[in-house]
Structure formats: structure tokens, C-alpha cells
GROMACS .gro file of C-alpha atoms in nm:
model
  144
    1UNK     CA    1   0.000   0.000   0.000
    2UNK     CA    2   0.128   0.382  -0.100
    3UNK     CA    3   0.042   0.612   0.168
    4UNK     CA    4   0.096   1.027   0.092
    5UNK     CA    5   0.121   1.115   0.478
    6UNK     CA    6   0.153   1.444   0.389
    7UNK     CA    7  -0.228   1.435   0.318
    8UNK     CA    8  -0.158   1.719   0.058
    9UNK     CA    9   0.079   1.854  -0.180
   10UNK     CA   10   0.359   2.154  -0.169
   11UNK     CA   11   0.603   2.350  -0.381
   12UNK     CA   12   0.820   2.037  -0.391
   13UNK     CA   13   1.138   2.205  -0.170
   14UNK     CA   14   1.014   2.131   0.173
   15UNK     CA   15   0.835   1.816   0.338
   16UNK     CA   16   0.539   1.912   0.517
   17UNK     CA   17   0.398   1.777   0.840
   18UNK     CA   18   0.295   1.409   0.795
   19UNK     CA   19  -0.045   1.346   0.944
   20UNK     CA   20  -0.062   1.092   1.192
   21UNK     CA   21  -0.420   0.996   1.145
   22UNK     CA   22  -0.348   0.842   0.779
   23UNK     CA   23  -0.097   0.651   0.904
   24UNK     CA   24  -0.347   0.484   1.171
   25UNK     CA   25  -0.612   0.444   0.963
   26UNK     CA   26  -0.374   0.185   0.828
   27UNK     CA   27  -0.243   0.095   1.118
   28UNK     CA   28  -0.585   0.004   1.259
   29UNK     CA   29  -0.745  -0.139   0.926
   30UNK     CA   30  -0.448  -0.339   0.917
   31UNK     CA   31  -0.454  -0.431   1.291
   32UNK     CA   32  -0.834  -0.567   1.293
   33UNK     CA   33  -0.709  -0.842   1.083
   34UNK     CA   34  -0.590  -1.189   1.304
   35UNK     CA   35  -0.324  -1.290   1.100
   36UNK     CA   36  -0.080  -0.937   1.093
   37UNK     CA   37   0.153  -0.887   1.371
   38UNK     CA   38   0.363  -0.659   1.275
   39UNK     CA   39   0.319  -0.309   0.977
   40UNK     CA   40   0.589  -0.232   0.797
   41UNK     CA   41   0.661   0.163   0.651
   42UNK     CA   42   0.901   0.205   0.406
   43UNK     CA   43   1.011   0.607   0.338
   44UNK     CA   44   1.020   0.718  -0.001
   45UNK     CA   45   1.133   1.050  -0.100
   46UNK     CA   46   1.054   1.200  -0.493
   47UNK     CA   47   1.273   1.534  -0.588
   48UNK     CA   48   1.268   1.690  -0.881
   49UNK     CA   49   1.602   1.843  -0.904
   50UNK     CA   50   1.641   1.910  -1.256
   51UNK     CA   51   1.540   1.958  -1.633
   52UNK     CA   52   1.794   1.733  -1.841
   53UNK     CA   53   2.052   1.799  -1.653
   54UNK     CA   54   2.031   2.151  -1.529
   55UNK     CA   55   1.967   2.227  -1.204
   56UNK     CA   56   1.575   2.322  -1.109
   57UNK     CA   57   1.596   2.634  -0.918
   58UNK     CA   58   1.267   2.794  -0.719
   59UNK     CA   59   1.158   2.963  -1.070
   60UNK     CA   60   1.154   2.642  -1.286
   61UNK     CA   61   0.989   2.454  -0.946
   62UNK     CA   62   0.630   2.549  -1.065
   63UNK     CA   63   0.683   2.356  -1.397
   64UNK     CA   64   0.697   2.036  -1.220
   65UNK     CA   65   0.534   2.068  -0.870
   66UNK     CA   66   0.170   2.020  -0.825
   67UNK     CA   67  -0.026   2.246  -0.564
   68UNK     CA   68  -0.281   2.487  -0.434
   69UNK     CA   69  -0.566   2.538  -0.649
   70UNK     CA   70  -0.384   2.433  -0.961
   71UNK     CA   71  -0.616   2.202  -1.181
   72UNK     CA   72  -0.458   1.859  -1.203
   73UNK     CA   73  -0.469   1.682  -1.589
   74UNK     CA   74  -0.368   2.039  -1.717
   75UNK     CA   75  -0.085   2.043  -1.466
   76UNK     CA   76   0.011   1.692  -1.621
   77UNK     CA   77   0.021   1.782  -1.950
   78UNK     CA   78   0.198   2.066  -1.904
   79UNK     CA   79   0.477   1.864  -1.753
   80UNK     CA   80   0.501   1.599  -1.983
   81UNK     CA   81   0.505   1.822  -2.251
   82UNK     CA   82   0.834   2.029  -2.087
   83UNK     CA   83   1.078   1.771  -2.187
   84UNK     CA   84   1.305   1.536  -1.959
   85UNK     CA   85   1.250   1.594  -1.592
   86UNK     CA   86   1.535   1.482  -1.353
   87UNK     CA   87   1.387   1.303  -1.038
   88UNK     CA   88   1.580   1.136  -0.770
   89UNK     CA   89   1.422   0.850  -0.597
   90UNK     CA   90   1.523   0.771  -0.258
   91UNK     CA   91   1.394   0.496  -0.026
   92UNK     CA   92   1.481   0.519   0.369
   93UNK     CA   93   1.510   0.211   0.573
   94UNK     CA   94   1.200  -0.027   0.559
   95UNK     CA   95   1.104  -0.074   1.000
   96UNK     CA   96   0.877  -0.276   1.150
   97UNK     CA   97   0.634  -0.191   1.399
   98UNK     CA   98   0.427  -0.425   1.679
   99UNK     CA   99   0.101  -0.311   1.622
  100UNK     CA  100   0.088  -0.175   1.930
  101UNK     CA  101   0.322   0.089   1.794
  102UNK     CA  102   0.207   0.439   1.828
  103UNK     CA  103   0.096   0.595   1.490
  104UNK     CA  104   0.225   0.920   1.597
  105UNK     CA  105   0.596   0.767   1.662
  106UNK     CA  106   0.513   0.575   1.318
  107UNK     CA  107   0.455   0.945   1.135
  108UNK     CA  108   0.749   1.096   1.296
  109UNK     CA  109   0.990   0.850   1.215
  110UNK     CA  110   0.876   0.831   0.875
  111UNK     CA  111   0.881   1.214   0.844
  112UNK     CA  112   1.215   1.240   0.985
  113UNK     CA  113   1.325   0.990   0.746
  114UNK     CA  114   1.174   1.154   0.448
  115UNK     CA  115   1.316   1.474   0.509
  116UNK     CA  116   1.630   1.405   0.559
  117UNK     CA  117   1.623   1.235   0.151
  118UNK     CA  118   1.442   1.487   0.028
  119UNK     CA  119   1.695   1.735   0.159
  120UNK     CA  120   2.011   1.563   0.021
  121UNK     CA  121   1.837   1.551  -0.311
  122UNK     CA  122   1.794   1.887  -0.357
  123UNK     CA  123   2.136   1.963  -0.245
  124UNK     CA  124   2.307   1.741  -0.449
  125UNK     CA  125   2.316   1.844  -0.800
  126UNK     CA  126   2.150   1.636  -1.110
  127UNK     CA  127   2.378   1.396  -1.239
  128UNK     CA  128   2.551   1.558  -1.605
  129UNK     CA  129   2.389   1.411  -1.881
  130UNK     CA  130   2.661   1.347  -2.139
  131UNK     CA  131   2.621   1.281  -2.519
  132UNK     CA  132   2.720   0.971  -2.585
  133UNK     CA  133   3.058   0.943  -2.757
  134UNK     CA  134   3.046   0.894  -3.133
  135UNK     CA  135   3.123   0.580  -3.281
  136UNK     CA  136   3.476   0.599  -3.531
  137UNK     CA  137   3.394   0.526  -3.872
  138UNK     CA  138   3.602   0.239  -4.043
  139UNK     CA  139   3.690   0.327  -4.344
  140UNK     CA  140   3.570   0.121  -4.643
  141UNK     CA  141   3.773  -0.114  -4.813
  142UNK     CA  142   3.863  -0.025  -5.151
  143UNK     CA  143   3.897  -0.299  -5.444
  144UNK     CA  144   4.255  -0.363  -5.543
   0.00000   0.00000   0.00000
């Protein structure tokens, strides 16, 4: 299961708050079943960082990052239709909690987790995108 914790979306350079209640509605719906012992949260972290290869600064951020009152399919379109988009992918440590874990420690962990990705990706510039070199030529044989 994928779980935005956020609940919402931002400008794509800061994390905001998670919200704990998402994370127990799983928690619980997942708990009322006999046979789980145990929920495990993996933190994932998506930054856009880049637009083939040069750095996204805060006036290219709009292009990519979906939020406020900003109508969704034309928001898509718009970005597929910009070109290559560089995104870093980042994946914390997968824990597992008793299900007597507290969803609120569950959310801050997480958060914590996801912040501290998210930061490092935007820091860290978007790998260069070279050409790729170009093949010599052989040239032909001629007839003797």
C-alpha cells in the first residue's frame, strides 16, 4: 500500500507535516485483521532536481510541482510536454512496527526519514547528462 502522509501537496522544496491519522487508519485497518503482527513503513522521498541535466531552481519549481488550487490533468500535461525531468528516488530504511506501535511515533519517524532524503536531493546536483561518444567510422575497403 502507497500512503501520501503528507495528506496534501507543496512547492516540492520542503516536506510538510505528515499526518498521523493516515498513518493509523492503516495501522488500525491493518490491525483488525488476526493474522498481521507486525506493519511495515518504508520512506520514499521523490525530488525533482532538474530539467535534463540543469539544475531546477525555485523559478523552474512550478513547472513540475503540483499544488494549491492548480487544476490537475492540465498540470500533467503541461509537464510531460516540458521535456526530460530529472527526479531522484530515494527509499529510507524499511522498519517494523508491533502493532501496538504508536501511529504518531510511526509518522514521525517516517517524516524524519523523508526529510532528511528529500533534503540531500535537492542539495546534491542532477547527475551531467553526457552525449554519448560517437562511434569511429572504419573506413571502407577499396577494391585492389
Amino acid at each position: 500500500m502507497v500512503l501520501f502522509a503528507e495528506g496534501t501537496s507543496s512547492d516540492g522544496i520542503r516536506v510538510l507535516p505528515f499526518r498521523s491519522s493516515l498513518v493509523g487508519a492503516v495501522h488500525h485497518a491493518l490491525g483488525n485483521g488476526t493474522h498481521h503482527t507486525h506493519i511495515t513503513v518504508q520512506p520514499m522521498s521523490l525530488a525533482y532536481v532538474g530539467f535534463g541535466g540543469v539544475p531546477m531552481g525555485r523559478g523552474l519549481r512550478e513547472r513540475v510541482a503540483w499544488y494549491g488550487d492548480v487544476d490537475l490533468v492540465p498540470h500533467l500535461l503541461h509537464v510531460l510536454s516540458s521535456g526530460a525531468v530529472d527526479v531522484t528516488v530515494s527509499w529510507g530504511e524499511a522498519t517494523a512496527y508491533d502493532m501496538s506501535a504508536d501511529r504518531k511515533a510511526i509518522a514521525r519517524d517516517a517524516e524524519k526519514s523523508v526529510r532528511r532524503m528529500t533534503a540531500a536531493a535537492l542539495r546534491a546536483a542532477p547527475p551531467v547528462q553526457t552525449p554519448a561518444a560517437p562511434v569511429p567510422r572504419q573506413p571502407h575497403p577499396r577494391p585492389a
